[in-house]
Amino acid sequence: MIRTVLAISACKLTRLALRLLHRGGTALPGKVALRLCPDLLGRLGRDVQVLLVTGTNGKTTTARMLEQAFADAGLPCFANRSGSNLIQGITAEFAENATLTGRPKKKYAVIECDEAASKAVLGQLRPQVILVTNVFRDQLDRYGEITHTLESIYQGLSHVPEATLCLNADCSLTASLQRRLPNPVRFYGVNVPLYKDPVRELSDASHCLFCKTEYEYDLVTYGHLGSFRCPKCGYSRPLPQVAVTEVLEQTADGSRVRMLCDGAEALVHINLPAGYNIYNAVGAVAALTAMGFTLDAAVAAVGHFHCGFGRMEKFQLGSNPVRMILVKNPAGCNQVLNFLSSLDSPALFVICLNDNYADGTDVSWIYDVEFEKLLELGDRLTGVLVSGKRCWDMALRLKYAGIPKEKLQVIEDYDALIQAMARQSSPVIVMPTYTAMLDLRAKLSRVCGGKDFWE
Ligand SMILES: [Zn+2]
């Protein structure tokens, strides 16, 4: 008990001190707390009903959709924000939402958990429902085994056999978890094409996880996602209980789809554009209904939630809308290009490439992205601005992609970059890597009057 009180106090004080120093989003408060009480997360999580999200892409956006449903229902709920999704950040969030003696102030939590941290986090926390979005290769482990990420998630899940798992049926890696775990499982997926003309991408999982035979596909939605089937051992896409059965409309502001959820049909408006957000929405509906929300409540939440930190955020720069979309791997980047090429209106494209640790220090992943797709925009592509620490590598990549010299411009200074964006007459789409996003977002928020990210 003394340990708990000490650890919580230390955590709260450290956090307060950092806030007074205007430094948000660090791992320090949680680190201090865990040093004093290594099982603090388990102690604090005991009386909280947790919905946890893990997987490579879509965690943050999906977590915001889930949070919206709790807010709509008036249920007291907290969540970890601003990318603090390792055990330190998650522990700090629980401490912040507990009394000094460790009693929770709120009954529910939506927790985003890094795949690599799931073993440590699930060693302590006992979520009711766990959503696994997908497994893609990150640029960080470009030369590592993709099954390493899957293994981390598996090890985490093996601590919590009672949790209901919501798994992406279209991801052969994620779906395979069902075969190895005793948990109750709910599958979700997309039964129809997401794009008229999908990018031909490098598949992160082209061969059967169990027998190494190449998969056959009835449908590829993007990357390695789709209706996969192994012709040799018979491992195939499981039938999803929650599925998108028709894409009715896709615009720059959102999508309208038809979903089937445990046999009930629903028309769903998704308050974010692009195909990968359709996946996030169907995953959110599967998780929320597993948590006990009605289908109507889940559908309402994905229809009006507000977008998270850097994942397709919208800024108003003078008369010009600026959309910022974080990219962290080739699959995510290809999805943005898919989205861009589906737009009917002209657009200026901005890429900010950094090579700090959190971005991936090896930038050669940009050669796995189909930037050639930009050429299909023709006159609708008004220009491409390139910035960030590795802007010259990016400019070279775009030159190889065939982007005309007169449309390509390198601007190293962010203030100059924002001025150039403000001078545009067409909407702007910015694709930064993680640390580039932090810098650019801070400057853009100042110009456009946004909030600091740790608020
Ligand atoms: Zn097989």
Short mmCIF file of C-alpha atoms and ligand atoms in Angstrom, two decimals:
data_model
loop_
_atom_site.label_atom_id
_atom_site.label_comp_id
_atom_site.label_asym_id
_atom_site.label_seq_id
_atom_site.Cartn_x
_atom_site.Cartn_y
_atom_site.Cartn_z
CA MET A 1 0.00 0.00 0.00
CA ILE A 2 2.80 2.41 0.97
CA ARG A 3 4.55 1.48 -2.28
CA THR A 4 1.44 2.26 -4.31
CA VAL A 5 0.94 5.63 -2.62
CA LEU A 6 4.61 6.53 -3.07
CA ALA A 7 4.68 5.49 -6.71
CA ILE A 8 1.47 7.34 -7.56
CA SER A 9 2.61 10.50 -5.78
CA ALA A 10 5.98 10.41 -7.52
CA CYS A 11 4.28 9.92 -10.87
CA LYS A 12 1.84 12.80 -10.39
CA LEU A 13 4.55 15.14 -9.13
CA THR A 14 6.91 14.35 -11.99
CA ARG A 15 4.12 14.91 -14.46
CA LEU A 16 3.19 18.22 -12.86
CA ALA A 17 6.81 19.37 -12.86
CA LEU A 18 7.19 18.49 -16.55
CA ARG A 19 3.99 20.34 -17.36
CA LEU A 20 5.20 23.45 -15.54
CA LEU A 21 8.35 23.22 -17.64
CA HIS A 22 6.10 22.95 -20.73
CA ARG A 23 7.38 19.53 -21.58
CA GLY A 24 4.66 17.10 -22.49
CA GLY A 25 4.58 13.52 -23.68
CA THR A 26 7.63 12.08 -21.96
CA ALA A 27 8.03 8.64 -20.43
CA LEU A 28 9.60 9.94 -17.23
CA PRO A 29 6.60 9.96 -14.79
CA GLY A 30 5.77 6.33 -15.58
CA LYS A 31 9.40 5.32 -15.39
CA VAL A 32 9.71 6.83 -11.91
CA ALA A 33 6.50 5.12 -10.77
CA LEU A 34 7.51 1.70 -12.09
CA ARG A 35 10.89 2.01 -10.42
CA LEU A 36 9.15 2.45 -7.06
CA CYS A 37 6.47 -0.16 -7.70
CA PRO A 38 7.14 -2.53 -10.64
CA ASP A 39 3.60 -4.00 -10.64
CA LEU A 40 1.83 -0.65 -10.32
CA LEU A 41 -0.07 -1.05 -13.59
CA GLY A 42 -1.56 -4.35 -12.43
CA ARG A 43 -2.59 -2.83 -9.10
CA LEU A 44 -4.19 0.23 -10.67
CA GLY A 45 -5.89 -1.69 -13.47
CA ARG A 46 -7.65 -4.19 -11.22
CA ASP A 47 -10.93 -2.28 -10.97
CA VAL A 48 -10.92 -0.65 -14.40
CA GLN A 49 -12.68 -2.15 -17.43
CA VAL A 50 -10.15 -1.88 -20.22
CA LEU A 51 -10.52 -1.93 -23.97
CA LEU A 52 -7.03 -2.27 -25.45
CA VAL A 53 -5.93 -1.64 -29.05
CA THR A 54 -2.71 -2.98 -30.54
CA GLY A 55 -1.34 -3.74 -34.04
CA THR A 56 0.92 -1.91 -36.50
CA ASN A 57 -1.35 0.64 -38.21
CA GLY A 58 -4.51 2.44 -37.11
CA LYS A 59 -4.19 2.18 -33.32
CA THR A 60 -4.57 5.86 -32.51
CA THR A 61 -7.44 6.59 -34.86
CA THR A 62 -9.31 3.48 -33.72
CA ALA A 63 -8.73 4.34 -30.05
CA ARG A 64 -10.26 7.79 -30.63
CA MET A 65 -13.33 6.16 -32.23
CA LEU A 66 -13.68 3.89 -29.19
CA GLU A 67 -13.28 6.78 -26.78
CA GLN A 68 -16.05 8.65 -28.58
CA ALA A 69 -18.52 5.86 -27.82
CA PHE A 70 -17.75 6.04 -24.09
CA ALA A 71 -18.10 9.83 -24.17
CA ASP A 72 -21.45 9.58 -26.02
CA ALA A 73 -22.78 7.12 -23.45
CA GLY A 74 -21.65 9.40 -20.60
CA LEU A 75 -19.41 6.65 -19.20
CA PRO A 76 -16.36 7.82 -17.21
CA CYS A 77 -13.39 6.80 -19.34
CA PHE A 78 -9.74 7.74 -19.72
CA ALA A 79 -7.25 7.02 -22.48
CA ASN A 80 -3.55 7.30 -23.20
CA ARG A 81 -2.78 9.92 -25.82
CA SER A 82 0.04 11.47 -27.78
CA GLY A 83 1.85 8.28 -28.62
CA SER A 84 2.65 7.28 -25.01
CA ASN A 85 1.79 3.67 -25.68
CA LEU A 86 4.63 1.83 -23.93
CA ILE A 87 4.30 0.51 -20.38
CA GLN A 88 5.67 3.72 -18.81
CA GLY A 89 3.14 5.94 -20.57
CA ILE A 90 0.24 3.58 -19.89
CA THR A 91 1.17 3.27 -16.20
CA ALA A 92 1.39 7.06 -15.90
CA GLU A 93 -2.09 7.38 -17.38
CA PHE A 94 -3.52 4.93 -14.83
CA ALA A 95 -1.74 6.76 -11.99
CA GLU A 96 -3.07 10.08 -13.21
CA ASN A 97 -6.59 8.65 -13.14
CA ALA A 98 -6.32 7.13 -9.67
CA THR A 99 -6.51 8.54 -6.14
CA LEU A 100 -3.29 8.58 -4.12
CA THR A 101 -4.31 5.28 -2.53
CA GLY A 102 -4.75 3.69 -5.96
CA ARG A 103 -8.53 3.71 -6.35
CA PRO A 104 -9.58 4.40 -9.96
CA LYS A 105 -11.35 7.71 -10.56
CA LYS A 106 -12.89 6.37 -13.76
CA LYS A 107 -14.40 2.97 -14.42
CA TYR A 108 -13.31 2.53 -18.06
CA ALA A 109 -10.14 2.96 -20.08
CA VAL A 110 -9.31 2.85 -23.79
CA ILE A 111 -5.65 1.94 -24.04
CA GLU A 112 -3.45 2.04 -27.12
CA CYS A 113 -0.53 -0.35 -26.72
CA ASP A 114 2.58 -0.66 -28.85
CA GLU A 115 2.97 -4.19 -30.26
CA ALA A 116 6.41 -4.60 -28.75
CA ALA A 117 5.12 -3.46 -25.34
CA SER A 118 2.14 -5.80 -25.28
CA LYS A 119 4.03 -8.53 -23.44
CA ALA A 120 4.92 -6.23 -20.54
CA VAL A 121 1.57 -4.43 -20.48
CA LEU A 122 -0.59 -7.55 -20.67
CA GLY A 123 1.58 -9.18 -18.03
CA GLN A 124 -0.18 -6.77 -15.66
CA LEU A 125 -3.37 -5.45 -17.23
CA ARG A 126 -6.51 -7.58 -17.71
CA PRO A 127 -8.53 -6.00 -20.54
CA GLN A 128 -12.11 -7.14 -21.24
CA VAL A 129 -11.64 -6.69 -24.99
CA ILE A 130 -8.48 -6.49 -27.11
CA LEU A 131 -8.54 -5.27 -30.70
CA VAL A 132 -5.63 -6.27 -32.99
CA THR A 133 -5.75 -4.04 -36.08
CA ASN A 134 -3.15 -5.61 -38.37
CA VAL A 135 0.52 -6.58 -38.61
CA PHE A 136 2.65 -4.73 -41.15
CA ARG A 137 6.36 -4.32 -41.52
CA ASP A 138 7.57 -1.09 -39.91
CA GLN A 139 10.55 0.68 -41.35
CA LEU A 140 12.23 0.06 -37.99
CA ASP A 141 12.34 -3.67 -38.60
CA ARG A 142 12.72 -3.51 -42.33
CA TYR A 143 15.35 -6.20 -42.29
CA GLY A 144 13.90 -8.09 -39.35
CA GLU A 145 11.30 -10.81 -39.45
CA ILE A 146 7.74 -9.56 -39.66
CA THR A 147 6.74 -12.57 -37.56
CA HIS A 148 8.69 -10.95 -34.72
CA THR A 149 5.92 -8.35 -34.31
CA LEU A 150 3.30 -11.09 -34.46
CA GLU A 151 5.20 -13.05 -31.82
CA SER A 152 5.31 -10.04 -29.46
CA ILE A 153 1.55 -9.67 -29.74
CA TYR A 154 1.04 -13.41 -29.24
CA GLN A 155 3.15 -13.42 -26.09
CA GLY A 156 1.16 -10.51 -24.70
CA LEU A 157 -2.18 -12.13 -25.47
CA SER A 158 -1.12 -15.43 -23.94
CA HIS A 159 -1.26 -13.71 -20.51
CA VAL A 160 -4.97 -12.91 -20.85
CA PRO A 161 -6.90 -16.01 -21.98
CA GLU A 162 -10.20 -14.59 -20.71
CA ALA A 163 -10.13 -11.42 -22.88
CA THR A 164 -12.33 -11.29 -25.98
CA LEU A 165 -10.12 -10.77 -29.03
CA CYS A 166 -11.27 -8.74 -32.03
CA LEU A 167 -9.02 -9.78 -34.90
CA ASN A 168 -8.71 -8.51 -38.46
CA ALA A 169 -9.83 -11.49 -40.55
CA ASP A 170 -8.23 -10.02 -43.69
CA CYS A 171 -4.72 -9.98 -42.22
CA SER A 172 -3.34 -13.52 -42.46
CA LEU A 173 -0.85 -12.75 -39.68
CA THR A 174 -3.37 -11.28 -37.22
CA ALA A 175 -6.05 -13.90 -37.95
CA SER A 176 -3.58 -16.71 -37.22
CA LEU A 177 -3.58 -15.75 -33.53
CA GLN A 178 -6.92 -17.49 -33.12
CA ARG A 179 -5.32 -20.86 -33.87
CA ARG A 180 -2.85 -20.47 -31.02
CA LEU A 181 -4.97 -18.96 -28.26
CA PRO A 182 -7.95 -20.19 -26.24
CA ASN A 183 -9.64 -16.76 -26.11
CA PRO A 184 -13.12 -16.02 -27.43
CA VAL A 185 -12.55 -14.39 -30.84
CA ARG A 186 -14.59 -11.98 -32.91
CA PHE A 187 -13.39 -11.46 -36.50
CA TYR A 188 -13.96 -8.35 -38.56
CA GLY A 189 -13.11 -7.55 -42.17
CA VAL A 190 -13.92 -5.91 -45.48
CA ASN A 191 -15.76 -8.10 -48.02
CA VAL A 192 -15.51 -5.73 -51.00
CA PRO A 193 -12.77 -3.76 -52.85
CA LEU A 194 -11.78 -0.48 -51.20
CA TYR A 195 -10.32 1.19 -54.26
CA LYS A 196 -11.26 1.23 -57.92
CA ASP A 197 -7.63 0.82 -58.87
CA PRO A 198 -5.55 -0.43 -55.94
CA VAL A 199 -1.83 0.23 -55.82
CA ARG A 200 0.18 -2.86 -56.59
CA GLU A 201 2.11 -3.02 -53.38
CA LEU A 202 4.80 -5.18 -51.99
CA SER A 203 3.09 -7.77 -49.80
CA ASP A 204 4.42 -8.13 -46.26
CA ALA A 205 2.97 -11.63 -46.01
CA SER A 206 2.73 -13.34 -49.37
CA HIS A 207 3.31 -16.89 -48.14
CA CYS A 208 1.37 -19.12 -45.75
CA LEU A 209 2.44 -18.70 -42.15
CA PHE A 210 1.96 -22.42 -41.53
CA CYS A 211 3.30 -24.17 -44.65
CA LYS A 212 5.11 -21.42 -46.64
CA THR A 213 2.98 -21.93 -49.77
CA GLU A 214 2.06 -18.74 -51.65
CA TYR A 215 -1.45 -17.51 -50.79
CA GLU A 216 -4.16 -17.20 -53.40
CA TYR A 217 -6.48 -14.19 -53.11
CA ASP A 218 -10.11 -13.75 -54.14
CA LEU A 219 -9.77 -10.09 -53.23
CA VAL A 220 -6.95 -7.81 -52.09
CA THR A 221 -8.11 -4.67 -50.26
CA TYR A 222 -4.60 -3.29 -49.73
CA GLY A 223 -1.11 -4.54 -48.85
CA HIS A 224 -1.45 -8.19 -47.84
CA LEU A 225 -5.01 -7.67 -46.55
CA GLY A 226 -7.89 -9.48 -48.23
CA SER A 227 -9.52 -12.84 -48.81
CA PHE A 228 -6.43 -15.02 -48.61
CA ARG A 229 -6.40 -18.78 -48.97
CA CYS A 230 -3.53 -21.27 -48.78
CA PRO A 231 -3.97 -23.86 -51.56
CA LYS A 232 -1.89 -26.42 -49.72
CA CYS A 233 -2.84 -26.54 -46.02
CA GLY A 234 -6.20 -24.80 -46.29
CA TYR A 235 -5.48 -21.92 -43.91
CA SER A 236 -7.80 -19.18 -45.11
CA ARG A 237 -9.53 -15.95 -44.18
CA PRO A 238 -12.02 -16.69 -41.41
CA LEU A 239 -15.60 -15.53 -41.91
CA PRO A 240 -15.95 -12.17 -40.12
CA GLN A 241 -18.86 -11.58 -37.70
CA VAL A 242 -18.55 -7.86 -38.40
CA ALA A 243 -17.94 -6.92 -42.03
CA VAL A 244 -18.12 -4.09 -44.52
CA THR A 245 -20.38 -5.41 -47.28
CA GLU A 246 -20.59 -2.35 -49.55
CA VAL A 247 -18.70 0.91 -50.01
CA LEU A 248 -21.34 3.46 -51.02
CA GLU A 249 -19.29 6.64 -51.21
CA GLN A 250 -15.77 7.90 -50.57
CA THR A 251 -14.99 11.63 -50.45
CA ALA A 252 -12.16 13.78 -49.12
CA ASP A 253 -14.06 14.15 -45.84
CA GLY A 254 -15.27 10.64 -45.15
CA SER A 255 -16.90 7.44 -46.38
CA ARG A 256 -20.31 5.83 -46.32
CA VAL A 257 -20.43 2.05 -46.10
CA ARG A 258 -22.83 -0.76 -45.31
CA MET A 259 -21.84 -3.08 -42.48
CA LEU A 260 -23.17 -6.40 -41.30
CA CYS A 261 -22.72 -6.95 -37.57
CA ASP A 262 -23.84 -10.33 -36.17
CA GLY A 263 -26.48 -10.50 -38.88
CA ALA A 264 -27.81 -6.95 -38.38
CA GLU A 265 -27.29 -4.44 -41.16
CA ALA A 266 -26.23 -0.83 -40.61
CA LEU A 267 -25.49 2.18 -42.80
CA VAL A 268 -22.31 3.72 -41.46
CA HIS A 269 -20.86 7.16 -42.04
CA ILE A 270 -17.14 7.31 -41.21
CA ASN A 271 -15.92 10.74 -40.26
CA LEU A 272 -12.50 10.31 -41.93
CA PRO A 273 -11.53 9.67 -45.54
CA ALA A 274 -9.50 6.83 -47.08
CA GLY A 275 -9.83 3.06 -47.20
CA TYR A 276 -7.67 2.29 -44.21
CA ASN A 277 -10.07 4.28 -42.02
CA ILE A 278 -12.86 1.99 -43.20
CA TYR A 279 -10.82 -0.80 -41.59
CA ASN A 280 -10.39 1.26 -38.44
CA ALA A 281 -14.14 1.86 -38.30
CA VAL A 282 -15.17 -1.77 -38.77
CA GLY A 283 -12.60 -2.80 -36.13
CA ALA A 284 -14.02 -0.19 -33.77
CA VAL A 285 -17.58 -1.43 -34.33
CA ALA A 286 -16.46 -5.02 -33.63
CA ALA A 287 -14.69 -3.99 -30.41
CA LEU A 288 -17.47 -1.73 -29.14
CA THR A 289 -20.18 -4.32 -29.68
CA ALA A 290 -17.94 -6.88 -27.95
CA MET A 291 -17.70 -4.45 -25.04
CA GLY A 292 -21.49 -4.34 -24.77
CA PHE A 293 -22.34 -1.23 -26.76
CA THR A 294 -25.33 -1.45 -29.10
CA LEU A 295 -24.67 -1.43 -32.84
CA ASP A 296 -26.40 1.97 -33.07
CA ALA A 297 -24.07 3.44 -30.44
CA ALA A 298 -20.98 2.04 -32.16
CA VAL A 299 -22.10 3.35 -35.56
CA ALA A 300 -22.83 6.80 -34.12
CA ALA A 301 -19.36 6.97 -32.55
CA VAL A 302 -17.44 6.31 -35.79
CA GLY A 303 -19.70 8.87 -37.48
CA HIS A 304 -18.75 11.89 -35.42
CA PHE A 305 -15.53 11.29 -33.50
CA HIS A 306 -12.68 13.80 -33.86
CA CYS A 307 -9.45 12.79 -35.32
CA GLY A 308 -6.32 12.10 -33.31
CA PHE A 309 -2.89 13.50 -33.11
CA GLY A 310 -1.32 13.70 -36.58
CA ARG A 311 -3.52 11.04 -38.15
CA MET A 312 -5.25 13.03 -40.84
CA GLU A 313 -5.61 16.17 -38.79
CA LYS A 314 -7.07 19.21 -40.48
CA PHE A 315 -5.64 22.72 -40.12
CA GLN A 316 -6.98 25.87 -41.69
CA LEU A 317 -4.09 27.86 -43.14
CA GLY A 318 -5.71 31.10 -44.31
CA SER A 319 -8.32 30.01 -46.82
CA ASN A 320 -6.52 26.75 -47.46
CA PRO A 321 -7.33 23.42 -45.77
CA VAL A 322 -4.21 21.48 -44.76
CA ARG A 323 -4.51 17.76 -43.98
CA MET A 324 -1.68 16.10 -42.13
CA ILE A 325 -1.27 12.33 -42.31
CA LEU A 326 1.45 10.57 -40.32
CA VAL A 327 3.34 7.92 -42.27
CA LYS A 328 5.45 5.29 -40.59
CA ASN A 329 5.82 2.48 -43.08
CA PRO A 330 5.52 1.70 -46.80
CA ALA A 331 2.04 0.18 -46.39
CA GLY A 332 0.72 3.30 -44.66
CA CYS A 333 2.39 5.53 -47.21
CA ASN A 334 0.90 3.59 -50.13
CA GLN A 335 -2.54 4.02 -48.57
CA VAL A 336 -2.13 7.78 -48.52
CA LEU A 337 -1.17 7.69 -52.20
CA ASN A 338 -4.23 5.54 -52.90
CA PHE A 339 -6.37 8.11 -51.15
CA LEU A 340 -4.74 10.99 -53.01
CA SER A 341 -5.23 9.41 -56.40
CA SER A 342 -8.93 8.92 -55.59
CA LEU A 343 -9.43 12.69 -55.11
CA ASP A 344 -11.16 14.58 -57.90
CA SER A 345 -9.83 17.98 -56.83
CA PRO A 346 -6.34 19.43 -57.25
CA ALA A 347 -3.88 19.08 -54.37
CA LEU A 348 -0.42 20.12 -53.27
CA PHE A 349 1.59 17.32 -51.77
CA VAL A 350 4.17 17.92 -49.00
CA ILE A 351 6.55 15.23 -47.74
CA CYS A 352 8.72 15.69 -44.63
CA LEU A 353 11.23 12.90 -44.16
CA ASN A 354 13.29 12.64 -40.97
CA ASP A 355 15.63 9.85 -39.93
CA ASN A 356 15.63 10.14 -36.14
CA TYR A 357 15.23 6.93 -34.15
CA ALA A 358 11.43 7.24 -33.91
CA ASP A 359 11.18 7.71 -37.68
CA GLY A 360 13.45 4.79 -38.55
CA THR A 361 17.08 5.67 -39.15
CA ASP A 362 17.18 3.81 -42.47
CA VAL A 363 15.23 5.81 -45.04
CA SER A 364 15.59 3.30 -47.87
CA TRP A 365 11.97 2.25 -47.20
CA ILE A 366 10.91 5.13 -49.46
CA TYR A 367 11.95 2.90 -52.35
CA ASP A 368 9.19 0.44 -51.33
CA VAL A 369 6.56 3.14 -51.80
CA GLU A 370 4.85 3.61 -55.15
CA PHE A 371 5.37 7.36 -55.54
CA GLU A 372 4.88 6.77 -59.29
CA LYS A 373 1.17 6.76 -58.40
CA LEU A 374 1.38 10.56 -58.07
CA LEU A 375 1.83 10.84 -61.83
CA GLU A 376 -1.71 9.52 -62.34
CA LEU A 377 -3.01 12.75 -60.82
CA GLY A 378 -1.74 14.63 -63.89
CA ASP A 379 -2.76 18.29 -63.71
CA ARG A 380 -4.54 17.74 -60.39
CA LEU A 381 -1.12 17.49 -58.76
CA THR A 382 -0.24 21.17 -58.39
CA GLY A 383 3.19 20.49 -56.91
CA VAL A 384 5.31 18.49 -54.49
CA LEU A 385 7.22 20.21 -51.68
CA VAL A 386 9.89 18.22 -49.87
CA SER A 387 11.32 18.96 -46.43
CA GLY A 388 12.81 17.27 -43.36
CA LYS A 389 16.34 16.15 -42.49
CA ARG A 390 16.50 13.73 -45.41
CA CYS A 391 14.73 15.95 -47.95
CA TRP A 392 17.41 15.39 -50.59
CA ASP A 393 16.96 11.59 -50.43
CA MET A 394 13.24 12.13 -50.84
CA ALA A 395 13.70 14.53 -53.74
CA LEU A 396 15.90 11.97 -55.46
CA ARG A 397 13.28 9.25 -54.94
CA LEU A 398 10.62 11.51 -56.49
CA LYS A 399 12.89 12.33 -59.39
CA TYR A 400 13.23 8.58 -60.07
CA ALA A 401 9.43 8.31 -59.83
CA GLY A 402 9.25 10.74 -62.74
CA ILE A 403 7.82 13.81 -60.98
CA PRO A 404 8.56 16.71 -63.34
CA LYS A 405 11.33 19.03 -62.15
CA GLU A 406 9.12 22.12 -62.35
CA LYS A 407 6.63 20.58 -59.92
CA LEU A 408 9.24 19.53 -57.37
CA GLN A 409 10.69 21.90 -54.77
CA VAL A 410 12.92 21.29 -51.74
CA ILE A 411 12.35 23.69 -48.81
CA GLU A 412 14.46 22.83 -45.78
CA ASP A 413 13.18 25.51 -43.40
CA TYR A 414 9.76 24.76 -41.86
CA ASP A 415 8.74 28.43 -41.60
CA ALA A 416 9.46 28.89 -45.28
CA LEU A 417 7.61 25.65 -45.98
CA ILE A 418 4.49 26.84 -44.15
CA GLN A 419 4.64 30.15 -46.01
CA ALA A 420 4.83 28.27 -49.30
CA MET A 421 1.84 26.14 -48.26
CA ALA A 422 -0.13 29.27 -47.34
CA ARG A 423 0.52 30.77 -50.78
CA GLN A 424 -1.16 27.79 -52.50
CA SER A 425 -4.61 28.03 -53.98
CA SER A 426 -5.25 24.27 -53.79
CA PRO A 427 -5.75 22.07 -50.70
CA VAL A 428 -2.55 20.77 -49.12
CA ILE A 429 -1.80 17.24 -47.98
CA VAL A 430 1.22 16.82 -45.72
CA MET A 431 2.86 13.45 -45.14
CA PRO A 432 5.44 13.68 -42.34
CA THR A 433 7.34 10.95 -40.54
CA TYR A 434 6.90 10.93 -36.75
CA THR A 435 9.45 13.47 -35.50
CA ALA A 436 8.89 15.68 -38.55
CA MET A 437 5.21 15.67 -37.61
CA LEU A 438 6.01 16.83 -34.05
CA ASP A 439 8.03 19.81 -35.31
CA LEU A 440 5.75 20.76 -38.13
CA ARG A 441 2.61 20.35 -36.06
CA ALA A 442 3.94 22.65 -33.34
CA LYS A 443 4.65 25.36 -35.92
CA LEU A 444 1.35 24.84 -37.76
CA SER A 445 -0.60 24.92 -34.48
CA ARG A 446 0.98 28.26 -33.65
CA VAL A 447 0.06 29.70 -37.04
CA CYS A 448 -3.44 28.18 -37.12
CA GLY A 449 -4.22 28.31 -33.39
CA GLY A 450 -4.37 24.63 -32.47
CA LYS A 451 -3.85 22.92 -29.14
CA ASP A 452 -0.61 21.54 -27.78
CA PHE A 453 -0.57 17.81 -28.26
CA TRP A 454 -0.34 16.75 -24.64
CA GLU A 455 -3.49 18.61 -23.60
ZN ZN B 1 -0.53 -23.27 -45.81
#
